[in-house]
PDB file of C-alpha atoms and ligand atoms in Angstrom:
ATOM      1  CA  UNK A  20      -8.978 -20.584   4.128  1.00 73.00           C
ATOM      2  CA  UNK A  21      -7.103 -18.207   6.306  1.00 88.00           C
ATOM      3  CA  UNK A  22      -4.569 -19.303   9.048  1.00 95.00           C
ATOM      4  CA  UNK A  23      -4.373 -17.814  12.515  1.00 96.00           C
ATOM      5  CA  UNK A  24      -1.141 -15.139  12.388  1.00 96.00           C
ATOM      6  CA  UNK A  25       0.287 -16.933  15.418  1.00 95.00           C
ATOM      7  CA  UNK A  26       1.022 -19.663  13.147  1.00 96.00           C
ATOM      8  CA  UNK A  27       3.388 -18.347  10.754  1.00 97.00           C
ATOM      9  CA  UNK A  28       6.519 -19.941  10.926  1.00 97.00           C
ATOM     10  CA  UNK A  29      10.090 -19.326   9.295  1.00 97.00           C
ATOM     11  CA  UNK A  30      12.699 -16.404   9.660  1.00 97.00           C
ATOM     12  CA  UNK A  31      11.241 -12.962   8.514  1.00 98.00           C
ATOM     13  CA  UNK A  32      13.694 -11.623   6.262  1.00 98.00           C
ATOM     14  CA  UNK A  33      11.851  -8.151   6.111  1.00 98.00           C
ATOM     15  CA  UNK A  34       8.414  -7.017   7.257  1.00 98.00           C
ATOM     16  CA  UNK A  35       6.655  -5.278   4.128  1.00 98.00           C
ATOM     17  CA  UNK A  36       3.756  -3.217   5.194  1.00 98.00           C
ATOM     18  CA  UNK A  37       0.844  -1.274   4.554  1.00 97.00           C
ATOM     19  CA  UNK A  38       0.031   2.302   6.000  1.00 96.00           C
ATOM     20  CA  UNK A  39      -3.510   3.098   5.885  1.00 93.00           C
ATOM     21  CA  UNK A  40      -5.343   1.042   8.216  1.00 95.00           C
ATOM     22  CA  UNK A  41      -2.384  -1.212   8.804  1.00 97.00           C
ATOM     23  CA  UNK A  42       0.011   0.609  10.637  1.00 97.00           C
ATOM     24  CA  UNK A  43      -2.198   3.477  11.570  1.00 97.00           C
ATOM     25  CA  UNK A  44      -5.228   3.445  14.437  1.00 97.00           C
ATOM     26  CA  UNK A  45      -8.090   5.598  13.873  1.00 96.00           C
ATOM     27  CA  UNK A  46      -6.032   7.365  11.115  1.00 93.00           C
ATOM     28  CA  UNK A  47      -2.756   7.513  13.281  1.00 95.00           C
ATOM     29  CA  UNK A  48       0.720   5.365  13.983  1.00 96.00           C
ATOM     30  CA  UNK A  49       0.309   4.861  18.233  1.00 97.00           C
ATOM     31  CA  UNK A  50       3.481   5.184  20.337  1.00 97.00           C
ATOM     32  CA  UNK A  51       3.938   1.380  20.850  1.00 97.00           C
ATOM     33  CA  UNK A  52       3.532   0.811  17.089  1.00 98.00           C
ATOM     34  CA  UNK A  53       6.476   3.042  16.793  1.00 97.00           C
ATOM     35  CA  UNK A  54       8.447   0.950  18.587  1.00 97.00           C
ATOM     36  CA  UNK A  55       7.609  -2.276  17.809  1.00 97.00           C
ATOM     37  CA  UNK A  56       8.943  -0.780  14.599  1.00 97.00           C
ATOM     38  CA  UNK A  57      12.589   0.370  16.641  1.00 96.00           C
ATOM     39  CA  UNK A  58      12.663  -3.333  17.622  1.00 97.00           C
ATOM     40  CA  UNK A  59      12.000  -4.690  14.644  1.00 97.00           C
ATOM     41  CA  UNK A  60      14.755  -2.620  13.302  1.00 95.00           C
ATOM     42  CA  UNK A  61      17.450  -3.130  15.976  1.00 96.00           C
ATOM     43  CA  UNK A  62      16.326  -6.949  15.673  1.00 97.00           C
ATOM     44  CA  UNK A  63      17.579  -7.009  11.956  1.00 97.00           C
ATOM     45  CA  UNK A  64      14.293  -7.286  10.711  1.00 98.00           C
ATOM     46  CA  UNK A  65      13.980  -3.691   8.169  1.00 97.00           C
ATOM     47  CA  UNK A  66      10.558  -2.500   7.502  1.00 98.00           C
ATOM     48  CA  UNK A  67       9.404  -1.973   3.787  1.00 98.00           C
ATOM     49  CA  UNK A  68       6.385   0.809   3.975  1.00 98.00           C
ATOM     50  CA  UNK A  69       3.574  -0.052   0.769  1.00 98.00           C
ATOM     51  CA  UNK A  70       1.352   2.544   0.142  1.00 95.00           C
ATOM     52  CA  UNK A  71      -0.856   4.498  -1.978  1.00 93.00           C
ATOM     53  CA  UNK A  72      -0.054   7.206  -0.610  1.00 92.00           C
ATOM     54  CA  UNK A  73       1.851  10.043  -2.191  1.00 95.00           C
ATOM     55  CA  UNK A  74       5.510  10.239  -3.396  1.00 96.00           C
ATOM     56  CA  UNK A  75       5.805  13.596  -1.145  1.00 92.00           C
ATOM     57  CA  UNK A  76       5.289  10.885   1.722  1.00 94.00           C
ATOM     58  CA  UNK A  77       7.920   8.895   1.037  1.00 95.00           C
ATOM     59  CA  UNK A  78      10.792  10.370   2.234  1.00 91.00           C
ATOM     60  CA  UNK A  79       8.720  11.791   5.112  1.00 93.00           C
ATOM     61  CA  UNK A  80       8.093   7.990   6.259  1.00 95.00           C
ATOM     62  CA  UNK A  81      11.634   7.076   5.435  1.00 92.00           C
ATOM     63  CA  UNK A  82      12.162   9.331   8.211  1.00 89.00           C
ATOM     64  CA  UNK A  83       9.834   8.636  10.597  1.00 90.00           C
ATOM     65  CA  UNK A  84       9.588   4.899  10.440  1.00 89.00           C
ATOM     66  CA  UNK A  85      13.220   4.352   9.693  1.00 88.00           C
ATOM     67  CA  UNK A  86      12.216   1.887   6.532  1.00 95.00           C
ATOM     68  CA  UNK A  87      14.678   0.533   4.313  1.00 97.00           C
ATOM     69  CA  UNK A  88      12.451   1.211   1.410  1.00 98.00           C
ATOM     70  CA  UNK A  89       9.103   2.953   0.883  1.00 98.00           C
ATOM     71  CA  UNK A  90       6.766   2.550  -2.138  1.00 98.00           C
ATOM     72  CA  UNK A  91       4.097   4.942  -2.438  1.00 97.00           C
ATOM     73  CA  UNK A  92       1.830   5.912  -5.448  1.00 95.00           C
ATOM     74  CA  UNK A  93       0.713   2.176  -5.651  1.00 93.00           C
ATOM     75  CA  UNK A  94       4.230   1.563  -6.954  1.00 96.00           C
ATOM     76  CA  UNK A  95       4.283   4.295  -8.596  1.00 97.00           C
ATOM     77  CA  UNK A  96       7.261   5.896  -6.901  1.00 98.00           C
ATOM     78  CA  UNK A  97       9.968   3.830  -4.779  1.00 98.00           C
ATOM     79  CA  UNK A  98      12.583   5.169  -2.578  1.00 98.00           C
ATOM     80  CA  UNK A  99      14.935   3.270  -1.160  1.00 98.00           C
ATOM     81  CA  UNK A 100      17.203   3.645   1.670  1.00 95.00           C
ATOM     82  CA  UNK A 101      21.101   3.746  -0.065  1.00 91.00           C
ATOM     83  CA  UNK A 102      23.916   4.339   3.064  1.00 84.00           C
ATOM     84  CA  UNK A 103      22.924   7.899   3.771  1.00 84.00           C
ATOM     85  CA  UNK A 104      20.546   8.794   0.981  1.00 92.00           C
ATOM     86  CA  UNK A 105      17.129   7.859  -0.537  1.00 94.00           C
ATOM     87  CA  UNK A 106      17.234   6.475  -3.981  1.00 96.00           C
ATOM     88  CA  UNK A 107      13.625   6.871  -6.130  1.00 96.00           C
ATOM     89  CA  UNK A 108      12.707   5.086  -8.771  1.00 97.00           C
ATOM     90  CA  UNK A 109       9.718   5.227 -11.277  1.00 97.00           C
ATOM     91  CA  UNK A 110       7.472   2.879 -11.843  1.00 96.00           C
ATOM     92  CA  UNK A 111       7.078   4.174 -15.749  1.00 97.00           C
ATOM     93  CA  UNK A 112       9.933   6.399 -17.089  1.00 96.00           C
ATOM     94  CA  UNK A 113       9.980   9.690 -16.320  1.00 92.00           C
ATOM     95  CA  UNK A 114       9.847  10.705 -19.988  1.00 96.00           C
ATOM     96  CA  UNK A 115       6.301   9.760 -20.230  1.00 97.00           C
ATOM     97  CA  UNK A 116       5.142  11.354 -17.248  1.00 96.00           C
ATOM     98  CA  UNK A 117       3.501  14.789 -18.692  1.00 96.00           C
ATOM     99  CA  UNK A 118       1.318  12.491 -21.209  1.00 97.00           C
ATOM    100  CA  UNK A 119      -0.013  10.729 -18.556  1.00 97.00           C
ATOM    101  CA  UNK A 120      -0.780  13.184 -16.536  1.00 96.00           C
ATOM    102  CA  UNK A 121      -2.416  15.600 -18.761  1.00 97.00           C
ATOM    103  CA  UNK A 122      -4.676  12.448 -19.834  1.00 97.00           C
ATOM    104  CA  UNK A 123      -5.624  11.480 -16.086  1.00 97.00           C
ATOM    105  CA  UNK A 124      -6.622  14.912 -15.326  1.00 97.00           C
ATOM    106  CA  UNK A 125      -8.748  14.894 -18.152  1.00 97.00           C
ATOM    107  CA  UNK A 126     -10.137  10.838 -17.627  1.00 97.00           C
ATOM    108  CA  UNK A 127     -10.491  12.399 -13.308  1.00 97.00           C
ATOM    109  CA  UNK A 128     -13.331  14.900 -14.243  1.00 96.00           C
ATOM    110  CA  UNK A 129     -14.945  12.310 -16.903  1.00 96.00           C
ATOM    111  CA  UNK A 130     -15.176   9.572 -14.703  1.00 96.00           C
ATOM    112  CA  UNK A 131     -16.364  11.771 -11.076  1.00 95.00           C
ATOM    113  CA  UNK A 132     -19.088  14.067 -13.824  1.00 95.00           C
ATOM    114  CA  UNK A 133     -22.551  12.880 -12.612  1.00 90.00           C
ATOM    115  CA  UNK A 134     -21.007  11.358  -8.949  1.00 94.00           C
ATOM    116  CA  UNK A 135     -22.115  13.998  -6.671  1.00 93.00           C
ATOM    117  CA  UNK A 136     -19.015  14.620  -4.099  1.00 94.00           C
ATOM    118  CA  UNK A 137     -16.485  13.058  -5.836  1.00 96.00           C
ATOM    119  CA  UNK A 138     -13.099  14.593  -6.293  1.00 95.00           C
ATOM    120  CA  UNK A 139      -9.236  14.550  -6.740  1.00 97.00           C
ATOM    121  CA  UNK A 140      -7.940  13.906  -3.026  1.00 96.00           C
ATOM    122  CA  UNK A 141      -5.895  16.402  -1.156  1.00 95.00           C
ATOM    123  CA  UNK A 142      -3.642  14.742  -1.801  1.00 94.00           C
ATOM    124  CA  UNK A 143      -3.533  14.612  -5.134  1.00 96.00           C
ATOM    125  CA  UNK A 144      -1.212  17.983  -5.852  1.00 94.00           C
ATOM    126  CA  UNK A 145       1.492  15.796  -4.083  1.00 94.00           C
ATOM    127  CA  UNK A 146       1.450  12.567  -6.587  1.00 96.00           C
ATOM    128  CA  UNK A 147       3.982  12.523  -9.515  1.00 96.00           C
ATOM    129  CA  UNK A 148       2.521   9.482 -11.283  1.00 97.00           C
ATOM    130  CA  UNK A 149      -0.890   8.597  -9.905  1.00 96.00           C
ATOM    131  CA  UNK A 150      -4.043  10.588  -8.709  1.00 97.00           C
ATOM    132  CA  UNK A 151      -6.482   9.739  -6.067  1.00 96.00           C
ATOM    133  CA  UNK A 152     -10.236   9.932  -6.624  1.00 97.00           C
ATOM    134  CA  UNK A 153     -11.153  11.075  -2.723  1.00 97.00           C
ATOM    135  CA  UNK A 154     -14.297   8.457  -1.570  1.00 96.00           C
ATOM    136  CA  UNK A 155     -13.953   7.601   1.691  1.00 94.00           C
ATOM    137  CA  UNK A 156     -11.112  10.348   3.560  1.00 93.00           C
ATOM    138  CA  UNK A 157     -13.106  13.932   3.240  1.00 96.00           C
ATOM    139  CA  UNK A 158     -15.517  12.853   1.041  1.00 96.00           C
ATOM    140  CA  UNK A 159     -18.044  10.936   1.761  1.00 96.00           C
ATOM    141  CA  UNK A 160     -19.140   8.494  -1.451  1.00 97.00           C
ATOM    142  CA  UNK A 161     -20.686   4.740  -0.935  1.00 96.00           C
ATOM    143  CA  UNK A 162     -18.743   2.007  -1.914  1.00 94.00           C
ATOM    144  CA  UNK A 163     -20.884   1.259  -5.350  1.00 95.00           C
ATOM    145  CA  UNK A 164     -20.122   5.292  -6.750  1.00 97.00           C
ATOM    146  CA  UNK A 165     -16.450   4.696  -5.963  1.00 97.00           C
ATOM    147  CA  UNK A 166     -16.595   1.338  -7.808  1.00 95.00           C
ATOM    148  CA  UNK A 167     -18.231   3.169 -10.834  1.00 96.00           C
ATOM    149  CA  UNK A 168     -15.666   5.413 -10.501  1.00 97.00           C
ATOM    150  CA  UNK A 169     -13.191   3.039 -10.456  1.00 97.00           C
ATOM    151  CA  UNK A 170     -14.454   1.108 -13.335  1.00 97.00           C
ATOM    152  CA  UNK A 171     -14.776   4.155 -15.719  1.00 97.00           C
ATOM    153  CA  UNK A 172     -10.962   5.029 -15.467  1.00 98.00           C
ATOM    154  CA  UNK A 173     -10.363   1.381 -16.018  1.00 97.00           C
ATOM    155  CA  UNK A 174     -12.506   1.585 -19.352  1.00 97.00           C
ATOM    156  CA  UNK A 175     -10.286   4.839 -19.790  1.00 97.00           C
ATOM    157  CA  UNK A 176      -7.478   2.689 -19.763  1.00 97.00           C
ATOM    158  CA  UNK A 177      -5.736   3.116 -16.490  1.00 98.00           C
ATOM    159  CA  UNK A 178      -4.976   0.748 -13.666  1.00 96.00           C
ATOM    160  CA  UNK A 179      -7.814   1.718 -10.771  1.00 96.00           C
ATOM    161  CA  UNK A 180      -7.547   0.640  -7.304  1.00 91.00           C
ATOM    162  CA  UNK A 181      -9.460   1.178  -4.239  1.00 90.00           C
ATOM    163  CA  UNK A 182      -7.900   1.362  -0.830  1.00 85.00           C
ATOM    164  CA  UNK A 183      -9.612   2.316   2.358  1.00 83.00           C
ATOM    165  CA  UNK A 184      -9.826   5.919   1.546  1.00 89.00           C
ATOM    166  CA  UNK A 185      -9.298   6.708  -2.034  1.00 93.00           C
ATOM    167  CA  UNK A 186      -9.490   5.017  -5.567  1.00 96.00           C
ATOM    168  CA  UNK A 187      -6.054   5.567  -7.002  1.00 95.00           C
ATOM    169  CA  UNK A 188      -5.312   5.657 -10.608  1.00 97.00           C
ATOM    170  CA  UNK A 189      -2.742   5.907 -12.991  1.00 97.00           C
ATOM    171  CA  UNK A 190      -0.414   3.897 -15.669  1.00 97.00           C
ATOM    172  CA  UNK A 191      -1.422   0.084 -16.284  1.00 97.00           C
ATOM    173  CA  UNK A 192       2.639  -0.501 -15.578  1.00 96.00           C
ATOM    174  CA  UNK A 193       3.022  -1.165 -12.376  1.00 95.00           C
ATOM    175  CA  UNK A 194       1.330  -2.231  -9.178  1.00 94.00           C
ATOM    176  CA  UNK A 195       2.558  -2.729  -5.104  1.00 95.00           C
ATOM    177  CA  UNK A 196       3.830  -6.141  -6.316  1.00 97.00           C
ATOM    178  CA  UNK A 197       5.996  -4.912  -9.200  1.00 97.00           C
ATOM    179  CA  UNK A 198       7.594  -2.219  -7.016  1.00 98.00           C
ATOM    180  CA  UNK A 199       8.353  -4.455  -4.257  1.00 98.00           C
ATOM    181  CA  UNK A 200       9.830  -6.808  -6.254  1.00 98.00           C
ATOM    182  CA  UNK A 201      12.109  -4.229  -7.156  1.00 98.00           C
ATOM    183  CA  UNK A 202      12.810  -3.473  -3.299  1.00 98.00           C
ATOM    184  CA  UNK A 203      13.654  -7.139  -2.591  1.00 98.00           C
ATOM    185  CA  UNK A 204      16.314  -7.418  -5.474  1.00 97.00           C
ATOM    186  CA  UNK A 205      17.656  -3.968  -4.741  1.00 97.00           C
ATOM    187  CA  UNK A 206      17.510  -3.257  -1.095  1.00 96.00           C
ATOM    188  CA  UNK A 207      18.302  -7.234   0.057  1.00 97.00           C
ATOM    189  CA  UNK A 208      20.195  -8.623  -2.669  1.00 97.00           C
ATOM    190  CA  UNK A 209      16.649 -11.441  -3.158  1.00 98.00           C
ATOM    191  CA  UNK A 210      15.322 -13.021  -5.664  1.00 98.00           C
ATOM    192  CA  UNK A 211      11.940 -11.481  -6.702  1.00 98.00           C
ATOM    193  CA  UNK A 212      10.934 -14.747  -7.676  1.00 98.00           C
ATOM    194  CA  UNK A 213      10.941 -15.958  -4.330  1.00 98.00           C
ATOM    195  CA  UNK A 214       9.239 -13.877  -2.163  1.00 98.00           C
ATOM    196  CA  UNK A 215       8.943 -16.614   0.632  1.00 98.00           C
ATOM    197  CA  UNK A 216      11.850 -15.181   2.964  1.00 98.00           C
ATOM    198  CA  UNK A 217       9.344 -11.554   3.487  1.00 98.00           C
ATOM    199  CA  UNK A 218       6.112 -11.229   5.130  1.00 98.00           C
ATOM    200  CA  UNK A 219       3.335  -8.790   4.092  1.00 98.00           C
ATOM    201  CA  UNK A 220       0.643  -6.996   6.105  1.00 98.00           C
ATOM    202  CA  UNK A 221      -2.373  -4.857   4.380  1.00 98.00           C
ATOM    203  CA  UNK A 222      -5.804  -3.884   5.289  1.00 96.00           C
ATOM    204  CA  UNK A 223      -7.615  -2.844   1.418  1.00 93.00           C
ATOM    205  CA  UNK A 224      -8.428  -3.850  -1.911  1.00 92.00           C
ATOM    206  CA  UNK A 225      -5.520  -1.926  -3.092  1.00 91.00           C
ATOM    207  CA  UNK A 226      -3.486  -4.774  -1.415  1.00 94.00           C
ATOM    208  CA  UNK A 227      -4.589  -7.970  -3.638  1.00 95.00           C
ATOM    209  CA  UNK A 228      -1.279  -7.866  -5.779  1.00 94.00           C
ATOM    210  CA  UNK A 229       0.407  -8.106  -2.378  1.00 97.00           C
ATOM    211  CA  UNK A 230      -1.696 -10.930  -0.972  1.00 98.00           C
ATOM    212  CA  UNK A 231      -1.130 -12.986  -4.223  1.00 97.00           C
ATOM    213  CA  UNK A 232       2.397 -12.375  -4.734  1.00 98.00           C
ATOM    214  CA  UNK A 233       3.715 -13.422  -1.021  1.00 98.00           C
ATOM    215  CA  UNK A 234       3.434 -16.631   0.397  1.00 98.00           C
ATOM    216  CA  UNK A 235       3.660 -15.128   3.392  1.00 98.00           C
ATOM    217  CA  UNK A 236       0.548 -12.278   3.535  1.00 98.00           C
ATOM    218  CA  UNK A 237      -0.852 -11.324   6.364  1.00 98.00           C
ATOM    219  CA  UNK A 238      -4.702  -9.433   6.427  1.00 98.00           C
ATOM    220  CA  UNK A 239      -5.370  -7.026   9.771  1.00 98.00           C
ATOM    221  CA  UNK A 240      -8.728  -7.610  10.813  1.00 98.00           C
ATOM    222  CA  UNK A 241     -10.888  -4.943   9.589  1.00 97.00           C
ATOM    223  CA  UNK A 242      -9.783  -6.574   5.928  1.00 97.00           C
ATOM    224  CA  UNK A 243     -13.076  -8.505   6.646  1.00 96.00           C
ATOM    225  CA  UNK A 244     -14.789  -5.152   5.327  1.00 93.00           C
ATOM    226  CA  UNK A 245     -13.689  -6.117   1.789  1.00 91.00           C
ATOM    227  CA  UNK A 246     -13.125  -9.838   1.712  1.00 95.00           C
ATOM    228  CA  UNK A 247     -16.019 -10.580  -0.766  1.00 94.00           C
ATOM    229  CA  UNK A 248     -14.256  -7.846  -3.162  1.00 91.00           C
ATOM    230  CA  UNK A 249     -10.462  -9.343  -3.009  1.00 95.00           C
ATOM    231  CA  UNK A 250      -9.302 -10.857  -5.713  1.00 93.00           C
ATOM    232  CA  UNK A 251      -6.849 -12.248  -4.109  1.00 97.00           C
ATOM    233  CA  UNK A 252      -7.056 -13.060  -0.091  1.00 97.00           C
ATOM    234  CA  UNK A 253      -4.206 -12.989   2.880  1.00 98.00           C
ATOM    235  CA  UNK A 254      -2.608 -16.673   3.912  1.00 98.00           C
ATOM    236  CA  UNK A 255      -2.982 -14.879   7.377  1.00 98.00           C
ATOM    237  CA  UNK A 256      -5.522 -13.105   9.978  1.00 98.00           C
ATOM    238  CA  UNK A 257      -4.773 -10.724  12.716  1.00 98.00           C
ATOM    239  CA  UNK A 258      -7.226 -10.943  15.446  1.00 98.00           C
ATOM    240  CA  UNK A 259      -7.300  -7.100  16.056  1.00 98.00           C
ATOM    241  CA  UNK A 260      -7.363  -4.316  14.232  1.00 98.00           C
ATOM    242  CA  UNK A 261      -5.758  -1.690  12.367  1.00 98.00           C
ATOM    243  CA  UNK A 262      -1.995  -0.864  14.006  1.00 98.00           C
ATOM    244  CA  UNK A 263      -2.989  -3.271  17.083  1.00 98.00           C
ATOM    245  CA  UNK A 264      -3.358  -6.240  14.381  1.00 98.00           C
ATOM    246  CA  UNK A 265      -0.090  -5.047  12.852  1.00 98.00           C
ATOM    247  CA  UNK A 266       1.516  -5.363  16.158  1.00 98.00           C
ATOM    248  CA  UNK A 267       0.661  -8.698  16.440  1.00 98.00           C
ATOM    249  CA  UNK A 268       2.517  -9.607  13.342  1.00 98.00           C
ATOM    250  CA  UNK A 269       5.630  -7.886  14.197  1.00 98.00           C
ATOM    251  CA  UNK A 270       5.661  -9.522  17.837  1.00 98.00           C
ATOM    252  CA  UNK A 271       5.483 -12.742  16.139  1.00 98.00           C
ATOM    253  CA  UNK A 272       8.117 -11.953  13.645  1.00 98.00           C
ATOM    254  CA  UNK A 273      10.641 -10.968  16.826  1.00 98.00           C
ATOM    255  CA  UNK A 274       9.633 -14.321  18.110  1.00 97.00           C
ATOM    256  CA  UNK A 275      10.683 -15.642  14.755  1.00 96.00           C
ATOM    257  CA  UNK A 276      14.077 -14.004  14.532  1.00 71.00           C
TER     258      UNK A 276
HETATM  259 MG1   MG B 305      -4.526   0.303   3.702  1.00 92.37          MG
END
């Protein structure tokens, strides 16, 4: 049972969020999303950017948005906002990396073989520890080839998640949840056992570790698309959309303080 978002109640310690159909509109962060984002900043309230998206996005959004930390890759890769520099982490040591990569490659063309249209993501030549299987961005797949897709580098042993645009895969060792637990004891001094003080907002399937792990989670409307599918569902429902739905959360966290 999900609860309106105007009532969640209690300080907001930080505002994690997702990118893709969370903070974007039609594929784009508006001009008043932006600065709900300055206010939420100047209001003491940092912004923690979760997506799949690639680690040669992360400092980019660092920059833009101003966030205090940004996980991309699924967890994957996290940087974090240090004084005057980024720190990044791994979300499997660095050591390993080659191994994995040669064997998603290989597991990438197995798995997309007799699915007409699918391919790596454009993305993909950006990622250091995940790849993106491309279903719904360029390409055009239906939802039941990118779940066989999905499910064959899962059998391949990898972890395989699908957010609104691509299925992401790579090493079984972390996940969004993981990483930001990682951001809470390192960028706020928390306990990542207690993830009550934060408040998460996501759109996708990709999201479920997110929606589980916070008390506080927060679904934008057009997460109705995959509700059947989530393992795990948000506490909390936007009434709009996409960055408009975001906005409402982050005018109710000012309200909040
Ligand atoms: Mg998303």
């Amino acid at each position: 049972m999900t609860t309106p978002i105007m009532e969640l109640t209690g300080r907001v310690r930080a505002l994690f969020t997702d990118l893709d159909g969370t903070l974007t509109s039609d594929g784009r962060v508006e001009a008043k999303t932006s600065a709900l984002l300055e206010k939420l900043e100047a209001a003491g309230i940092p912004i923690v950017v979760v997506t799949g998206r690639p680690a040669g996005w992360g400092q980019a959004i660092a920059t833009l948005v101003g966030a205090a930390a940004v996980v991309t890759e699924n967890g994957g890769v996290t940087f974090i906002r240090e004084g005057g520099r980024l720190e990044k982490l791994y979300g499997v040591p660095a050591a390993t990396l080659p191994e994995w990569r040669r064997r998603m490659h290989a597991s990438a063309v197995d798995a997309t073989a007799d699915v007409p249209g699918a391919r790596l993501s454009s993305d993909s030549r950006y990622r250091e520890v995940d790849l993106a299987i491309d279903w719904n961005e360029e390409a055009d797949l239906t939802v039941e080839d990118a779940e066989r897709v999905g499910s064959r580098l899962r059998e391949a042993g990898f972890a395989a998640v699908r957010s609104s645009v691509h299925v992401n895969f790579g090493p079984p060792e972390f996940d969004k949840l993981s990483a930001c637990k990682t951001v809470v004891r390192r960028a706020f001094g928390g306990d990542p056992a207690d993830l009550s003080p934060y408040v998460f907002v996501g759109d996708a399937l990709n999201d479920a570790s997110m929606f589980e792990g916070f008390p506080r989670s927060v679904g934008v409307k057009n997460v109705a698309r995959w509700w059947d599918d989530l393992a795990a569902k948000p506490k909390f429902l936007t009434t709009f959309e996409e960055g408009a739905g975001f906005r409402e959360v982050a005018e109710r966290a000012l309200t909040l303080g």
